[in-house]
XYZ file of N, CA and C in Angstrom:
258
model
N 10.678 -5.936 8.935
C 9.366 -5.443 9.316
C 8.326 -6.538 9.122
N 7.506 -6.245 10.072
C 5.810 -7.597 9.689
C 5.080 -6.765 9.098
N 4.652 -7.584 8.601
C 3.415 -7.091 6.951
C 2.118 -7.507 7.554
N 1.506 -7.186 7.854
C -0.484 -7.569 8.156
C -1.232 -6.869 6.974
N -2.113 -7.595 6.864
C -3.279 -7.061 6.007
C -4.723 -7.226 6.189
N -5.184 -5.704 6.218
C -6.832 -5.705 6.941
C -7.157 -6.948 5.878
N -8.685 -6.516 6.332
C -9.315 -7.486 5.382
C -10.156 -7.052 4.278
N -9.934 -5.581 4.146
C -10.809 -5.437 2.691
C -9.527 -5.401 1.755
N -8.106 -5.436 2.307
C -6.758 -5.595 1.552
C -7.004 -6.320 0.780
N -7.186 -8.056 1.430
C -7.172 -9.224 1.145
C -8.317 -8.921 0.220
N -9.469 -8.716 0.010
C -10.735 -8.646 -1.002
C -9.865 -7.924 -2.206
N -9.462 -7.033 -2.082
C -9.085 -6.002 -2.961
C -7.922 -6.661 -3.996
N -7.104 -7.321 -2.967
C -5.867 -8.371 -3.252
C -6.342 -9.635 -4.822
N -7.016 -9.933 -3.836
C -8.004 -11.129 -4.691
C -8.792 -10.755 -5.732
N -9.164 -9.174 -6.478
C -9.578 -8.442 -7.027
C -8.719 -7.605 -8.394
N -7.568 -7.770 -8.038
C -6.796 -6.620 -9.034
C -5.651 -8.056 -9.952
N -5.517 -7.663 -11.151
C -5.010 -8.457 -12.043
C -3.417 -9.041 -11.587
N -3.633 -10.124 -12.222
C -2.033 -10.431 -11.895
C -1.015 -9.830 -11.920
N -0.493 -8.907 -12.763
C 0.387 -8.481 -13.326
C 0.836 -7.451 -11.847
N -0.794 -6.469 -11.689
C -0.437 -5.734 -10.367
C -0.276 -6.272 -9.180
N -0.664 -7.324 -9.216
C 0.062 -8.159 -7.848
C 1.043 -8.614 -7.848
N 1.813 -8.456 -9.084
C 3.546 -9.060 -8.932
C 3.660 -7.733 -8.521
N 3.612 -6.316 -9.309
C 4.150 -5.393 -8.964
C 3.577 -5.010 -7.467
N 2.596 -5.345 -6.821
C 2.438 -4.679 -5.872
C 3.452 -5.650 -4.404
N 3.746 -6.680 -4.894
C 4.733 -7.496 -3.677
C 6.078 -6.942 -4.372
N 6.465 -6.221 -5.250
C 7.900 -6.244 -5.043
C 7.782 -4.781 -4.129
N 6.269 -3.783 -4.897
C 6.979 -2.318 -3.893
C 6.589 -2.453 -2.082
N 5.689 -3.391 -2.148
C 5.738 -4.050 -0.598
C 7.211 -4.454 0.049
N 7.537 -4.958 -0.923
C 9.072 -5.611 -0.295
C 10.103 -4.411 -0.454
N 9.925 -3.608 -1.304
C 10.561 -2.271 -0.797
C 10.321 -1.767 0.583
N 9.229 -1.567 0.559
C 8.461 -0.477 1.528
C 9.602 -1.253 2.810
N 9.195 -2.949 3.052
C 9.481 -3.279 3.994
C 11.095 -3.118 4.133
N 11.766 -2.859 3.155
C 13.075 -3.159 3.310
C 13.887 -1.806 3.663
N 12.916 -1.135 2.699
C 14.008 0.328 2.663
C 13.333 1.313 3.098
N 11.558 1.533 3.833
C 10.810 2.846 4.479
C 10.271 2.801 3.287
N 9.487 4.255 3.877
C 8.561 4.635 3.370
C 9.624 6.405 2.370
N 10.766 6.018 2.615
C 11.771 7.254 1.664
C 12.166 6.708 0.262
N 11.988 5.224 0.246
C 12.640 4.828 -0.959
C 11.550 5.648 -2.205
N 12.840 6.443 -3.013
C 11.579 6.941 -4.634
C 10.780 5.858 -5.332
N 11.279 4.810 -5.135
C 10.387 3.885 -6.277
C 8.636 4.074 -5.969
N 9.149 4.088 -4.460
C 7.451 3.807 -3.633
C 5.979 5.196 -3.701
N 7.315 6.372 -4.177
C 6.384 7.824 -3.827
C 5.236 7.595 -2.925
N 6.129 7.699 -1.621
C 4.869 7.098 -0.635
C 4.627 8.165 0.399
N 3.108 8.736 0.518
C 3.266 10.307 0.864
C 1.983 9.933 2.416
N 2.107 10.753 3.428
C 0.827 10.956 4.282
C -0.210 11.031 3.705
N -1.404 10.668 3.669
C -2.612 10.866 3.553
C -3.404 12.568 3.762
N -3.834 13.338 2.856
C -4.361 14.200 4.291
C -5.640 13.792 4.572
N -5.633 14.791 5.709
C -6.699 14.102 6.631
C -6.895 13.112 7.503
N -5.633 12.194 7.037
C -5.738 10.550 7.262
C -5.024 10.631 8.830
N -5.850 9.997 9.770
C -4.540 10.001 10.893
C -3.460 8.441 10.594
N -2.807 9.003 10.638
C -1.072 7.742 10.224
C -1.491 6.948 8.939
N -2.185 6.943 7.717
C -2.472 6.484 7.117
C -1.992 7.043 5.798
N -0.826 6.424 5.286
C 0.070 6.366 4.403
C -0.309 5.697 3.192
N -0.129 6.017 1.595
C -0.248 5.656 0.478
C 0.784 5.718 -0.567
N 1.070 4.284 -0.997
C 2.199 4.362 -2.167
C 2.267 3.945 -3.730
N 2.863 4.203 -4.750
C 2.029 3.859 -6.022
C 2.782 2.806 -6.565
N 2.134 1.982 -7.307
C 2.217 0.336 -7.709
C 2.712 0.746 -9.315
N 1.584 1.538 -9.672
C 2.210 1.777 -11.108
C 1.276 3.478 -11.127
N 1.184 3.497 -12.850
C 0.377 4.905 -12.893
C -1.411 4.599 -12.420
N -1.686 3.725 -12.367
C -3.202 3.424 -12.308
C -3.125 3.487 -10.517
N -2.339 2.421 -10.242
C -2.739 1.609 -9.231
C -2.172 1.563 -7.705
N -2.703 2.225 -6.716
C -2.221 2.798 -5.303
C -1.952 1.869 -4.240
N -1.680 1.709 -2.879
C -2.014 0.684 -1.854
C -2.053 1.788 -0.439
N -2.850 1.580 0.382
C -2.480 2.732 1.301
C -2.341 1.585 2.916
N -1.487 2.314 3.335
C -1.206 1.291 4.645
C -0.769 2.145 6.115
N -0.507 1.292 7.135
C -0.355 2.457 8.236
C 1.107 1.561 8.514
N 1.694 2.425 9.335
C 3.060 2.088 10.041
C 3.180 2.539 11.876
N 4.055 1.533 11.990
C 3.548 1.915 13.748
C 4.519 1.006 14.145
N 5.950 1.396 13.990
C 7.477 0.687 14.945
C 7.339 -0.331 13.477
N 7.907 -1.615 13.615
C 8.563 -2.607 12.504
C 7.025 -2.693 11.926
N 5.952 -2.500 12.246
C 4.524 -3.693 11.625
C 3.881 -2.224 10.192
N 3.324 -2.961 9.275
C 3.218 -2.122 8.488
C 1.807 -3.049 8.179
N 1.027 -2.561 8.070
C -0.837 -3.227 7.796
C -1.103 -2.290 6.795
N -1.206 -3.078 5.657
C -1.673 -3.127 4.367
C -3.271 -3.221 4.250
N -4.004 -1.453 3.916
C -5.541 -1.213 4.864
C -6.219 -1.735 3.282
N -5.659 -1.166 1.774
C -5.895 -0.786 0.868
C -5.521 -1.316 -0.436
N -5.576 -2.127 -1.862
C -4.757 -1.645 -3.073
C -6.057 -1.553 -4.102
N -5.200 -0.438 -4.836
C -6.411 -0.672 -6.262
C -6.259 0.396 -6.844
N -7.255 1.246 -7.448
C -7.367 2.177 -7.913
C -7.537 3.481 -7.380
N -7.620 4.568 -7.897
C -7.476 5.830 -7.009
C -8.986 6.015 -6.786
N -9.797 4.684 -6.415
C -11.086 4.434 -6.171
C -10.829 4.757 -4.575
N -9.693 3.397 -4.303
C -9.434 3.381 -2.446
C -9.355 4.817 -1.676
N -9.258 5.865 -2.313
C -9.043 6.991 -1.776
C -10.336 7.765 -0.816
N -11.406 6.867 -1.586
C -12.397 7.443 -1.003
C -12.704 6.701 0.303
N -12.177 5.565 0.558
C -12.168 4.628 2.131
C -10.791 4.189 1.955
N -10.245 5.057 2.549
C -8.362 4.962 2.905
C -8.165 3.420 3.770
């Protein structure tokens, strides 16, 4: 699968501590490898959201992204702050 990332990703990216950015590229590299079914990812629809999908990094820390055939765009990561602009 191709990985894109909006651009408040990238802000958000550049924003959250190291530690969650190791963890947030390995459940990326899930997501990409194994869907959006693998348990590690608990990665659920949005409601409300049209195609806009969210999966958890750890207990704090979310990423929400869309899917559409192999490309997966990474809109979101951070706190259960992003929820309020998916």
């Amino acid at each position: 699968m191709t990985i894109q990332y909006s651009n408040p990703s990238i802000q958000d990216y550049k924003a959250i501590p190291d530690p969650i950015r190791k963890k947030f590229k390995r459940k990326l590299s899930l997501l990409a490898s194994h869907g959006i079914t693998y348990p590690g990812l608990n990665a659920q629809k949005m409601v409300n959201e049209h195609n806009i999908w969210e999966a958890r990094i750890d207990i704090h820390y979310r990423f929400t992204f869309e899917m559409d055939n192999d490309i997966i765009v990474v809109r979101r990561i951070g706190t259960h702050e992003i929820y309020r602009k998916p």
